[in-house]
CSV table of C-alpha atoms in Angstrom, one decimal:
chain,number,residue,atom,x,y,z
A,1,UNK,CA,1.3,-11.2,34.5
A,2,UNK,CA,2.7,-14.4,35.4
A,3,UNK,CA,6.4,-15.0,34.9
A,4,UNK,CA,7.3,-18.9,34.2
A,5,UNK,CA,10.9,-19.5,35.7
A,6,UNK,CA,13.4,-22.3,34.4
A,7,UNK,CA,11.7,-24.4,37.6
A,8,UNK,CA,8.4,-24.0,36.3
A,9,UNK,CA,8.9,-25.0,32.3
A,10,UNK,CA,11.1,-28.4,33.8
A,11,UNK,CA,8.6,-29.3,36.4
A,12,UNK,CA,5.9,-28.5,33.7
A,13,UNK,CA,8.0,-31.0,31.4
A,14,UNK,CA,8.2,-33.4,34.3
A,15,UNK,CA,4.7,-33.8,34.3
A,16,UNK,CA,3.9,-34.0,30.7
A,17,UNK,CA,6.4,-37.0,30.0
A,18,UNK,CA,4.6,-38.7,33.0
A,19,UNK,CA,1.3,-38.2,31.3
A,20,UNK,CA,-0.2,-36.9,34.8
A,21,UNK,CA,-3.1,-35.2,33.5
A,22,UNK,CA,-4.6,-34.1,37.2
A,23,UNK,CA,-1.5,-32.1,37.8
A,24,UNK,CA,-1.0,-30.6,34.1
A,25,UNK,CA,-5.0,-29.2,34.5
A,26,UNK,CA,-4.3,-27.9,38.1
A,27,UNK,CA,-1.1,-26.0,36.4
A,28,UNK,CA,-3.0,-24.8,33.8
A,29,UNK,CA,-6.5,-24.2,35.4
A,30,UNK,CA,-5.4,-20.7,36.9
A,31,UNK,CA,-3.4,-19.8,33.7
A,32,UNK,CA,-5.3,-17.0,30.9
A,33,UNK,CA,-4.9,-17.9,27.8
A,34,UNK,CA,-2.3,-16.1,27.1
A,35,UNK,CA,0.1,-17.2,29.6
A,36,UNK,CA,-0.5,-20.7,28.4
A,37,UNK,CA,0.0,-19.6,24.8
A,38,UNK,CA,3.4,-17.9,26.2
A,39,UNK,CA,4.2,-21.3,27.1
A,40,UNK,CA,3.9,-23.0,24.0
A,41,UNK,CA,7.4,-20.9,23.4
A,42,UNK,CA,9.3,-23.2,26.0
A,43,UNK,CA,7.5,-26.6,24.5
A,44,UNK,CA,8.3,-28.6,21.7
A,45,UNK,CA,4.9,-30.0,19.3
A,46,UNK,CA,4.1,-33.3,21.0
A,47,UNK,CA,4.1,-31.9,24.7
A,48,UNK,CA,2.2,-28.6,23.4
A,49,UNK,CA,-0.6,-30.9,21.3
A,50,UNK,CA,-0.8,-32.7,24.8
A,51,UNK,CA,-1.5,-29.6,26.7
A,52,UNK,CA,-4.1,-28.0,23.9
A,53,UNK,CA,-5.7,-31.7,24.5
A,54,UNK,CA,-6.7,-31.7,28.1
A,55,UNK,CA,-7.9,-28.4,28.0
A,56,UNK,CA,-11.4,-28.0,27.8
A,57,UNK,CA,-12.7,-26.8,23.8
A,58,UNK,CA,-13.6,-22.8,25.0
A,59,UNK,CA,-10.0,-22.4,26.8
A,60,UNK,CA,-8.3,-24.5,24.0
A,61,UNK,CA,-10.1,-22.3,21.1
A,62,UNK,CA,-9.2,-19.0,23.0
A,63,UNK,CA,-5.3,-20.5,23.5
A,64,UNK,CA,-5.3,-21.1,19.9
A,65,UNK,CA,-6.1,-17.3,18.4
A,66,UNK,CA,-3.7,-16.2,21.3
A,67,UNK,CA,-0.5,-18.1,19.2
A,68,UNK,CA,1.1,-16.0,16.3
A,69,UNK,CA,0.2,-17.2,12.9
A,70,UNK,CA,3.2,-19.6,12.4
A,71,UNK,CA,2.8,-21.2,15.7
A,72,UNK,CA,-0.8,-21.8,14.9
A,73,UNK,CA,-0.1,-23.3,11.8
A,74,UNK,CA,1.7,-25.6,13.0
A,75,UNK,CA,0.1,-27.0,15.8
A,76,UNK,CA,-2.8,-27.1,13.2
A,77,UNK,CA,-1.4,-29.4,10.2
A,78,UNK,CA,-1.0,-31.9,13.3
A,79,UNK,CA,-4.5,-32.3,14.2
A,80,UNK,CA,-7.5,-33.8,12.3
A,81,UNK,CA,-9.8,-31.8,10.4
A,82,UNK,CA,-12.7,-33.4,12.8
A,83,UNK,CA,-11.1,-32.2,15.3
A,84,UNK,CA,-10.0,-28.4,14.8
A,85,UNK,CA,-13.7,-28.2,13.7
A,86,UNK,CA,-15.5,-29.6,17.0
A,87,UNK,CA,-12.7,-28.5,19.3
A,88,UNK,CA,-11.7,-25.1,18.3
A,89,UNK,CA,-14.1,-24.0,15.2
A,90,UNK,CA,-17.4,-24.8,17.6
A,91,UNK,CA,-16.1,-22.8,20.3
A,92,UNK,CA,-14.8,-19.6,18.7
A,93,UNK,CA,-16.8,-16.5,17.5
A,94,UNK,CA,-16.9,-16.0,13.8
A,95,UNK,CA,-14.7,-13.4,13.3
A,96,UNK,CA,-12.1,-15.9,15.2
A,97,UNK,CA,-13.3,-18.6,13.5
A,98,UNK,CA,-12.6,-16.4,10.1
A,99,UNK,CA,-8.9,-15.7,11.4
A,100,UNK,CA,-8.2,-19.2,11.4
A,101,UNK,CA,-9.4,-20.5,8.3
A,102,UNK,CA,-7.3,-17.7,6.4
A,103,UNK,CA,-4.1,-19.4,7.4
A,104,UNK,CA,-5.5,-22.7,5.6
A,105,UNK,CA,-5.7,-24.1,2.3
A,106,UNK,CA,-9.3,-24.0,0.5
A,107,UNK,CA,-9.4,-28.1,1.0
A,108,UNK,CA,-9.2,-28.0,4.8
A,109,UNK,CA,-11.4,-25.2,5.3
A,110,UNK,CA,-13.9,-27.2,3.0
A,111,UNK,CA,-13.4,-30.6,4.9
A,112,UNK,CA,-13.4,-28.2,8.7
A,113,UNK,CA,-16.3,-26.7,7.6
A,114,UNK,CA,-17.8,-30.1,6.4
A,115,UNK,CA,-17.5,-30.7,10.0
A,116,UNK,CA,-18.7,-27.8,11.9
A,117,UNK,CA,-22.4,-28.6,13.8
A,118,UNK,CA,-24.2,-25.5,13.5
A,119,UNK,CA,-25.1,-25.4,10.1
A,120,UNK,CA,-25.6,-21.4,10.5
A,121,UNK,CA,-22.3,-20.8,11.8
A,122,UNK,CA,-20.5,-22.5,8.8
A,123,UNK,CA,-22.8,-20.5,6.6
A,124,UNK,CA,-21.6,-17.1,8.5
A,125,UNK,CA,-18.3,-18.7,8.5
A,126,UNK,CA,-18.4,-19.1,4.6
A,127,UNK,CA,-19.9,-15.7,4.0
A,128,UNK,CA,-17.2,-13.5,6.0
A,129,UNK,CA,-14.2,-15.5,4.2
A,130,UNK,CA,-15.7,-13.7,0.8
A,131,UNK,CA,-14.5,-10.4,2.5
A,132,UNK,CA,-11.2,-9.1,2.2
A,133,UNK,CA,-9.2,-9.1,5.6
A,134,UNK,CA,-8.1,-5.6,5.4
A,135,UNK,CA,-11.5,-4.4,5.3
A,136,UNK,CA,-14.7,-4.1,8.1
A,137,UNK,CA,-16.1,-7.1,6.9
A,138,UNK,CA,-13.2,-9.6,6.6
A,139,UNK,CA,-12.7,-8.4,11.0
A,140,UNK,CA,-16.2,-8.2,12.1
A,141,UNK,CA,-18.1,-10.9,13.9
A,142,UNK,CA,-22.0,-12.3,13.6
A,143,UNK,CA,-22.5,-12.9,17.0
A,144,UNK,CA,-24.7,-9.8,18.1
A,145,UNK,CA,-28.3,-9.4,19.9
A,146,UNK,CA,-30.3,-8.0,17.5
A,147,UNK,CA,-33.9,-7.0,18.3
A,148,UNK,CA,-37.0,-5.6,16.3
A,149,UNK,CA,-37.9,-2.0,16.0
A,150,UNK,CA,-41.7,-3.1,16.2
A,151,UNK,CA,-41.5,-5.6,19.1
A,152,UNK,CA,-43.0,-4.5,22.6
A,153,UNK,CA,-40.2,-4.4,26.0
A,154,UNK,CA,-41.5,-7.6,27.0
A,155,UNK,CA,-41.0,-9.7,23.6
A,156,UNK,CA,-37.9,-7.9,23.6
A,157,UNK,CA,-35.9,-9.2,26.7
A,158,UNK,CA,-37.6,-13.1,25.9
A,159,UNK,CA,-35.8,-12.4,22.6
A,160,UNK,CA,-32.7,-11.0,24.2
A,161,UNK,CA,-32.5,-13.8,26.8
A,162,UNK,CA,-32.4,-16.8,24.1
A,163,UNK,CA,-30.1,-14.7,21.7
A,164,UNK,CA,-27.6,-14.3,25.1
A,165,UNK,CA,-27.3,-17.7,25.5
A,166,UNK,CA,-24.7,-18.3,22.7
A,167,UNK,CA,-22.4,-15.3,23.6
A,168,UNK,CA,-19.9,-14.7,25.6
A,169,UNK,CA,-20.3,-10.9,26.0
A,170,UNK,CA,-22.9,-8.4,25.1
A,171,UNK,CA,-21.8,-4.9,24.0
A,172,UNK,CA,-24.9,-3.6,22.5
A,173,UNK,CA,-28.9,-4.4,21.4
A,174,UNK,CA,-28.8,-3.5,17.8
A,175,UNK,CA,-32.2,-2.1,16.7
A,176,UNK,CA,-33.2,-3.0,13.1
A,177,UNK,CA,-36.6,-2.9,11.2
A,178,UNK,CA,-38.5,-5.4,9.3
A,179,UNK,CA,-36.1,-5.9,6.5
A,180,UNK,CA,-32.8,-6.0,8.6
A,181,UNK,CA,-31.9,-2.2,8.3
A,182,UNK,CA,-30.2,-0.8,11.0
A,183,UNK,CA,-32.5,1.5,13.2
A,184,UNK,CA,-31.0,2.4,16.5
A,185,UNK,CA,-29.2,0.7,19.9
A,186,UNK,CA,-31.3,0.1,23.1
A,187,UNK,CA,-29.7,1.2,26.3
A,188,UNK,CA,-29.8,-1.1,29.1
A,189,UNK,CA,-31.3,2.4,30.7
A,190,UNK,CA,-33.9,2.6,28.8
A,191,UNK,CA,-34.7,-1.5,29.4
A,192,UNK,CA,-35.3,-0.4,32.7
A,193,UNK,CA,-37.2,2.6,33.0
A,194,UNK,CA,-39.6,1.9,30.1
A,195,UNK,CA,-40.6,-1.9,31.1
A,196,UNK,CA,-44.3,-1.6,29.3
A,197,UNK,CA,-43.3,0.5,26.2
A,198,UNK,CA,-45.8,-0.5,23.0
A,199,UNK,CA,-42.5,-0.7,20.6
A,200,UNK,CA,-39.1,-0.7,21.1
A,201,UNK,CA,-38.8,2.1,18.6
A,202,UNK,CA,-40.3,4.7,20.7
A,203,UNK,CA,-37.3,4.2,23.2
A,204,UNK,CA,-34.1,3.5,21.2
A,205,UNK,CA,-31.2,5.6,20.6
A,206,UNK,CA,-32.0,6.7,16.6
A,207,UNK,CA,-28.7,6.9,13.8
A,208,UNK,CA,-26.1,4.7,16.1
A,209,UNK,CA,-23.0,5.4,14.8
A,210,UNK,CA,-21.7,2.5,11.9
A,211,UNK,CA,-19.8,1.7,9.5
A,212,UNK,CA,-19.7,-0.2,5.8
A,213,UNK,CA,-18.5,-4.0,5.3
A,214,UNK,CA,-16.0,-2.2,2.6
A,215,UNK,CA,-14.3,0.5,4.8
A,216,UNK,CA,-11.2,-0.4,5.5
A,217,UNK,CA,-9.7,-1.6,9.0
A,218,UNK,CA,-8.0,2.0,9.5
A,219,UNK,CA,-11.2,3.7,9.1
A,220,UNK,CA,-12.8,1.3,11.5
A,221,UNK,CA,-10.2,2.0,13.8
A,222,UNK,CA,-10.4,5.9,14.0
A,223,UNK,CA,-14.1,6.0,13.9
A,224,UNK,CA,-14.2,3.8,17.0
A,225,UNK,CA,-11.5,6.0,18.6
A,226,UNK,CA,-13.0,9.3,17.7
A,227,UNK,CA,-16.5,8.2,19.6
A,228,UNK,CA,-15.0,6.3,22.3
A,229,UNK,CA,-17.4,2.9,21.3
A,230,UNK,CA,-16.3,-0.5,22.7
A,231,UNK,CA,-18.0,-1.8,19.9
A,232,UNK,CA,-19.5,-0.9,16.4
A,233,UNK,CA,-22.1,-2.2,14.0
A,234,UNK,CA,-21.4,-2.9,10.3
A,235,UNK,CA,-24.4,-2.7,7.3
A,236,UNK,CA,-24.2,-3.4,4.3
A,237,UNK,CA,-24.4,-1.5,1.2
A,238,UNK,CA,-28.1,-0.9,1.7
A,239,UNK,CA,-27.7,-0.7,5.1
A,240,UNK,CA,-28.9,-3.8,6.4
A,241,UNK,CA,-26.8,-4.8,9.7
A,242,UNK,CA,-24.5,-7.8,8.7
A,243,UNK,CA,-22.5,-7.8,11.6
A,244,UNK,CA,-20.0,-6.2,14.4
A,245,UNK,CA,-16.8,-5.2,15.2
A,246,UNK,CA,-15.2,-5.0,18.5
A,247,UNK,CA,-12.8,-2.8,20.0
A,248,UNK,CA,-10.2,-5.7,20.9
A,249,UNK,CA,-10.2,-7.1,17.3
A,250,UNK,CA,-9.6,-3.6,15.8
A,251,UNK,CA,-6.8,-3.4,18.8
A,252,UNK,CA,-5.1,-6.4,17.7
A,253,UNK,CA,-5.3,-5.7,14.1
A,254,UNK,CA,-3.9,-2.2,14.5
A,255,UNK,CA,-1.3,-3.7,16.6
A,256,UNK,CA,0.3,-6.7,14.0
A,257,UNK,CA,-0.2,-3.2,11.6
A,258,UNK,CA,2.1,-0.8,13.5
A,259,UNK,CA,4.7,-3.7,13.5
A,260,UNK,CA,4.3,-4.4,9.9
A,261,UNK,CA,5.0,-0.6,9.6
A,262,UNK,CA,7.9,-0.4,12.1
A,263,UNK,CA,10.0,-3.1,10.3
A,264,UNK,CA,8.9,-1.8,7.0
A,265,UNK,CA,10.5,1.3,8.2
A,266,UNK,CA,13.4,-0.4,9.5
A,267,UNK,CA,14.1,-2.1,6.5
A,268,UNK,CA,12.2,-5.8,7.1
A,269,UNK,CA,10.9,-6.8,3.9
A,270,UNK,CA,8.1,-9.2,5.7
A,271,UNK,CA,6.5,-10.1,9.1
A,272,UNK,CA,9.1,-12.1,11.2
A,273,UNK,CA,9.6,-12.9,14.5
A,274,UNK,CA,12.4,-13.6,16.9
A,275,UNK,CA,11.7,-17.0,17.3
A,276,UNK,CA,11.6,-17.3,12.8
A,277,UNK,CA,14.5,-19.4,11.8
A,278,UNK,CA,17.9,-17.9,10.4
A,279,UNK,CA,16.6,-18.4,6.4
A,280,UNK,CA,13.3,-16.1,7.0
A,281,UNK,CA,14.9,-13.7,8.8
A,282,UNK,CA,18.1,-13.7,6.3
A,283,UNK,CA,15.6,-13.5,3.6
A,284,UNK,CA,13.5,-10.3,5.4
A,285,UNK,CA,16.4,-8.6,6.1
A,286,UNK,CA,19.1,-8.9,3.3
A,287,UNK,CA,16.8,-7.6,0.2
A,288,UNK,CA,17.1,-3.6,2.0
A,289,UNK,CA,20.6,-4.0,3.2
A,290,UNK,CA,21.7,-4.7,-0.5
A,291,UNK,CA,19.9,-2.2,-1.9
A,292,UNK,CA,22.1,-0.1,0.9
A,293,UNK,CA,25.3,-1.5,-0.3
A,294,UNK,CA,24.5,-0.1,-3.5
A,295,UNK,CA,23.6,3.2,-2.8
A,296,UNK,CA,27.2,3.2,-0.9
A,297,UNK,CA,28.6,2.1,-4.3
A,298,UNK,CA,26.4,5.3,-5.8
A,299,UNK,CA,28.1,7.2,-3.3
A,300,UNK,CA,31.6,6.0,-3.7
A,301,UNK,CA,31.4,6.2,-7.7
A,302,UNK,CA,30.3,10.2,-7.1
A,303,UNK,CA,32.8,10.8,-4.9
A,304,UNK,CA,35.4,9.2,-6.8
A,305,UNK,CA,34.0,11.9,-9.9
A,306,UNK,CA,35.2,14.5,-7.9
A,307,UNK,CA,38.8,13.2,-6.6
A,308,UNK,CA,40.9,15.6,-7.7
A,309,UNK,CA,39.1,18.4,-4.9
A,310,UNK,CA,39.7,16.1,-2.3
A,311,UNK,CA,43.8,16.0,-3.5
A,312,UNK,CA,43.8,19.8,-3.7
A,313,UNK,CA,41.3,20.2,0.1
A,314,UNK,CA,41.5,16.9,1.9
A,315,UNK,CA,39.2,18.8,4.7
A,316,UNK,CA,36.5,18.4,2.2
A,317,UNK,CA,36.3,14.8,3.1
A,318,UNK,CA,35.2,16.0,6.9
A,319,UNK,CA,32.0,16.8,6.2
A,320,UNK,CA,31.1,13.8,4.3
A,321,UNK,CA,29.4,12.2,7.4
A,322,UNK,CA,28.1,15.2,8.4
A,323,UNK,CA,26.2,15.9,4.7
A,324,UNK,CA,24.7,12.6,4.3
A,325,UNK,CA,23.9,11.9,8.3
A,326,UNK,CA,22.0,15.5,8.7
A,327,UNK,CA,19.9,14.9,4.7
A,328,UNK,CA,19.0,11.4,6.1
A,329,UNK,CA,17.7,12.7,9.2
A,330,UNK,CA,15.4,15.2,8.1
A,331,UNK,CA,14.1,13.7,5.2
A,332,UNK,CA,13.1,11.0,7.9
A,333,UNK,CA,11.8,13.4,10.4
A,334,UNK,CA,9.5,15.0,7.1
A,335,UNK,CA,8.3,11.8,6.2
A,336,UNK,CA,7.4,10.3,9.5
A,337,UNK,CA,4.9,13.1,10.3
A,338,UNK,CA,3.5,12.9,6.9
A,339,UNK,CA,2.6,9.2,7.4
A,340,UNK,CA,1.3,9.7,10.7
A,341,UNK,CA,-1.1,12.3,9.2
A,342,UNK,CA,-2.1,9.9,6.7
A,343,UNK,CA,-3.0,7.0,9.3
A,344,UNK,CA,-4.9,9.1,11.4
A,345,UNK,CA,-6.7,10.3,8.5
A,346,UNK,CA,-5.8,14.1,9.9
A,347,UNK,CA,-4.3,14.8,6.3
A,348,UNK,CA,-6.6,15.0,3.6
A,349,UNK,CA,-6.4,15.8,-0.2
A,350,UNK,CA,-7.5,19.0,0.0
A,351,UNK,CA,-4.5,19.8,2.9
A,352,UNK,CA,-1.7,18.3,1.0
A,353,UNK,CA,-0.3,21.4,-1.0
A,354,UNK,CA,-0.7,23.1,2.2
A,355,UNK,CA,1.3,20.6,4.1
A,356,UNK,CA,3.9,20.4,1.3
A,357,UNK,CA,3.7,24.5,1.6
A,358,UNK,CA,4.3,24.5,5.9
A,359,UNK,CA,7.0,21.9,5.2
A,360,UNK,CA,8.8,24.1,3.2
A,361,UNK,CA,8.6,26.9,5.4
A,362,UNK,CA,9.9,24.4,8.5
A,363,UNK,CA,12.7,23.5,6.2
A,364,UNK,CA,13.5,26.8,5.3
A,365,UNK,CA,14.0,27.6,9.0
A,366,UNK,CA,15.8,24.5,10.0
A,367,UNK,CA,17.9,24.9,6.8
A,368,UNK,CA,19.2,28.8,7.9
A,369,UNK,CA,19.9,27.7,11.5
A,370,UNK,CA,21.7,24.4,10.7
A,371,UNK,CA,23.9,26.2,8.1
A,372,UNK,CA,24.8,29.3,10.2
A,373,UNK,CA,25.7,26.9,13.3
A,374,UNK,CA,27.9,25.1,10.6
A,375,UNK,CA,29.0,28.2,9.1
A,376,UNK,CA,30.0,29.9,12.0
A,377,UNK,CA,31.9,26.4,13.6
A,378,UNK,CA,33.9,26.5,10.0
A,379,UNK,CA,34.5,30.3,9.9
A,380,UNK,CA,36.2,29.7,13.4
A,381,UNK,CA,37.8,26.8,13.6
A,382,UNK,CA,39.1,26.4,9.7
A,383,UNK,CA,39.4,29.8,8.3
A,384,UNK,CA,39.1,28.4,5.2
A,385,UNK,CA,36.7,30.4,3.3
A,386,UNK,CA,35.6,27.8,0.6
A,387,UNK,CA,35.1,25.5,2.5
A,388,UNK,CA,33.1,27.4,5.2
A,389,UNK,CA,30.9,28.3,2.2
A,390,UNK,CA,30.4,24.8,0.3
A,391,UNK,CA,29.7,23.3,3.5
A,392,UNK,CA,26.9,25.8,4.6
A,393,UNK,CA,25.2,25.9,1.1
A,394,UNK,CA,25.4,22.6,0.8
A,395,UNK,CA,23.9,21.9,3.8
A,396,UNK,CA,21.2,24.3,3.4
A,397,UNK,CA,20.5,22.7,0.2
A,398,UNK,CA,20.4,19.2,1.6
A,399,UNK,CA,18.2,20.3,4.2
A,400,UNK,CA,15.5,21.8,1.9
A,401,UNK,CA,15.3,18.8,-0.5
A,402,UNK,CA,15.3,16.3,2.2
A,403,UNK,CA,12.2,17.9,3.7
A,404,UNK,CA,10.6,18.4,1.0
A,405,UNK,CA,11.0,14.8,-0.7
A,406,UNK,CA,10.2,13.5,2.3
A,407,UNK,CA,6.8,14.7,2.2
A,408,UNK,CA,6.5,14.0,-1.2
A,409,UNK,CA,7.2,10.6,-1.6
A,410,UNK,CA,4.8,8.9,1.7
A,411,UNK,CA,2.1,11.0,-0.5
A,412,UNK,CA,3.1,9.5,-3.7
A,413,UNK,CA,3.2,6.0,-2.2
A,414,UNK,CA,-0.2,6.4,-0.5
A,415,UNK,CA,-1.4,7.8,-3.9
A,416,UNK,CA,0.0,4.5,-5.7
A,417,UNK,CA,-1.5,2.2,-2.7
A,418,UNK,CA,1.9,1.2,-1.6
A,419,UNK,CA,2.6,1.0,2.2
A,420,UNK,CA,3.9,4.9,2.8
A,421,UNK,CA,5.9,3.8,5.9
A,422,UNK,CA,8.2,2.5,3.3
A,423,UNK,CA,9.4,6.1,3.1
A,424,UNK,CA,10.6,6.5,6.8
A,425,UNK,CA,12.8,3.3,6.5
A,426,UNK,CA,15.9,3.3,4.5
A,427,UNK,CA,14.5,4.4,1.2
A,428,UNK,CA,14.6,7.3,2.3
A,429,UNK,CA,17.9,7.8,4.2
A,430,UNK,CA,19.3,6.1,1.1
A,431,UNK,CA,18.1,8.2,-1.5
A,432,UNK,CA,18.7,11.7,0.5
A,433,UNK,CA,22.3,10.5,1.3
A,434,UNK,CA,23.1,9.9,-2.6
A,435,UNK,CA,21.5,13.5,-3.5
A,436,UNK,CA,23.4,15.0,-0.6
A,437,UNK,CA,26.6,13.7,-1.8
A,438,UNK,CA,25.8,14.7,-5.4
A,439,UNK,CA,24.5,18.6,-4.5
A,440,UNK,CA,28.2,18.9,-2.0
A,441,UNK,CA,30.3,17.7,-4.6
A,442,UNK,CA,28.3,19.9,-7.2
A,443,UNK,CA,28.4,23.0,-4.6
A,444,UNK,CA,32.2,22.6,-3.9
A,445,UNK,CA,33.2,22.5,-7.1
A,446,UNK,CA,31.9,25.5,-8.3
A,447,UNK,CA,32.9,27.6,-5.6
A,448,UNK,CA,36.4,25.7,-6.1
């Protein structure tokens, strides 16, 4: 990993203004892609366009997808059409290719594509931007090695060697019959030991593991985990092969998801970064943290219902803090293994009553063990017996419908296809710590 010191980015600078172009390519010859992207951070538009420029169109295409989305964008609206489509567009795979047309309009993807030389790889292009990008067809990529079941081992390699030409990496030789069906995967093993075989069929690997242009990314995702596959094919609906999926697109995509899910859950309304300006993040952030201000205005309201116990037992008030913290907590601890269960796909309909059932029996445990730690402290240290007693029921009570709503609700959510990590943010923590409030004051006041 190459760390670029304050030294660096000036000298760097030094040399752009100068327009030395030897020295800017013998910086940026030894540089991966995503080091140079990391630079782009440190430079403003006109010396990053300058860089992207003397870069040759492979590097410059594989800088490109490295950028985030806004980044991209931007350096994007200050190039020509021409020129995104014979610079980066002709150098990219299609899946790549596919990634960067999304953030476009429809009128510059037309006029790009209006551009692009290989007539097939617009056509590809065209056909994968019909697929939604949250499913196996909107992430896979055309470019595969894809050989007859009927062809002898000879014909076979010819075929292979013209088809490798045009990629960059090989993962697998896809097997498929006359009508483009799927078949099997040849093992460069087999290549080997059976150089004279009649048909390729005889020697390929039968029923490769697949999956459909409509599954969705997550599916993708496990499926290549569970079988340990670098790569994976994708048919059709009749089972034709239409393309493949690698293991660092699904890596990438899982990746920009678990971030989407870890500010969801921290209460960010939208994808931002720390380089977004002060309005985006502003407008990400503040939606959540009023909707917090006015579950403390719930809270206050409730508690200002019941002021006349907190006159007659200002120790009441103690435990406030205690009430809300511990009902927030679990119903966050409930939730967050229920929505892990639901993106690994290791909770299924038919084990959600169950899970609901084992929650409740984990609740009921935790509940007994909190309230006796609490009852006991209080027995102790206050001697005040109501107290001791609204407290621990209270808590008890908090405890059960905190783990128990928060395995409800990711469920519900998932049921009503709304992002479930919703419910381990502060949805959650707000909710339980309005209910708490409501079942103390309720619990206090009748054992007043």
């Amino acid at each position: 990993m190459v760390e670029f010191t304050k030294e660096y980015i000036e000298n760097l600078k030094r040399i752009i203004d100068d327009r030395d172009d030897i020295k800017a390519k013998e910086l940026l010859k030894d540089l991966y892609p995503a080091d140079i992207a990391e630079l782009y951070q440190d430079l403003n538009l006109e010396e990053a366009i300058y860089l992207y420029l003397l870069m040759d169109g492979e590097k410059a295409a594989d800088v490109l997808m490295e950028l985030d989305d806004e980044d991209r964008g931007k350096l994007l609206k200050e190039l020509p059409n021409e020129l995104i489509a014979k610079r980066f567009v002709d150098n990219m795979d299609t899946d790549d290719a596919v990634d960067l047309m999304r953030g476009l309009d429809e009128d510059t993807q037309e006029e790009i594509l209006s551009h692009i030389e290989d007539v097939e790889q617009a056509g590809d292009i065209v056909d994968l931007l019909k697929y939604d990008e949250d499913t196996a067809g909107g992430l896979m990529g055309t470019e595969m090695i894809v050989v007859n079941e009927n062809w002898s081992m000879p014909r076979c390699i010819d075929e292979m060697r013209v088809q490798a030409e045009e990629m960059d990496e090989i993962y697998y030789v896809y097997v498929v019959d006359d009508d483009g069906r799927l078949r099997g995967v040849l093992p460069l093993k087999r290549m080997i030991t059976n150089p004279s075989v009649s048909k390729i069929k005889h020697v390929m690997k039968k029923d490769p593991i697949s999956v459909r242009d409509d599954d969705s990314i997550e599916e993708v995702a496990q499926i290549i985990g569970k079988y340990d596959l670098v790569a994976i094919p994708v048919l059709d609906s009749i089972g034709r092969l239409v393309g493949r999926i690698t293991i660092d697109d699904v890596m990438d995509e899982m990746q920009e998801q678990h971030e989407r899910d870890y500010q969801l859950a921290s209460g960010i309304s939208q994808d931002i970064e720390t380089s977004d300006n002060v309005f985006l993040q502003t407008a990400a952030r503040l939606p959540w943290l009023v909707i917090g201000m006015i579950g403390g205005i719930g809270n206050s309201i409730i508690l200002g219902n019941f002021e006349s116990n907190f006159a007659s037992n200002p120790k009441m008030a103690l435990f406030i803090p205690l009430i809300g913290g511990t009902g927030g907590n679990v119903g966050i601890q409930s939730s967050a293994i229920v929505v892990q269960g639901l993106a690994n796909n290791s909770l299924k309909p038919e084990n959600i009553v169950p899970q609901i059932l084992k929650e409740s029996v984990v609740a009921l445990i935790n509940a007994s063990i909190i309230s006796l730690i609490v009852f006991t402290y209080n027995f102790f240290m206050l001697g005040d017996r109501g107290i001791t007693a609204s407290v621990s029921l209270s808590l008890f009570a908090v405890v059960m419908f905190a783990s128990i709503f928060g395995t409800v609700v990711p469920i519900t959510l998932e049921k009503l296809k709304i992002d479930p990590a919703l419910a381990t943010g502060p949805f959650i923590t707000i909710t339980n710590d309005i209910i708490g409030m409501m079942i103390y004051m309720f619990i206090s006041s009748a054992l007043a």
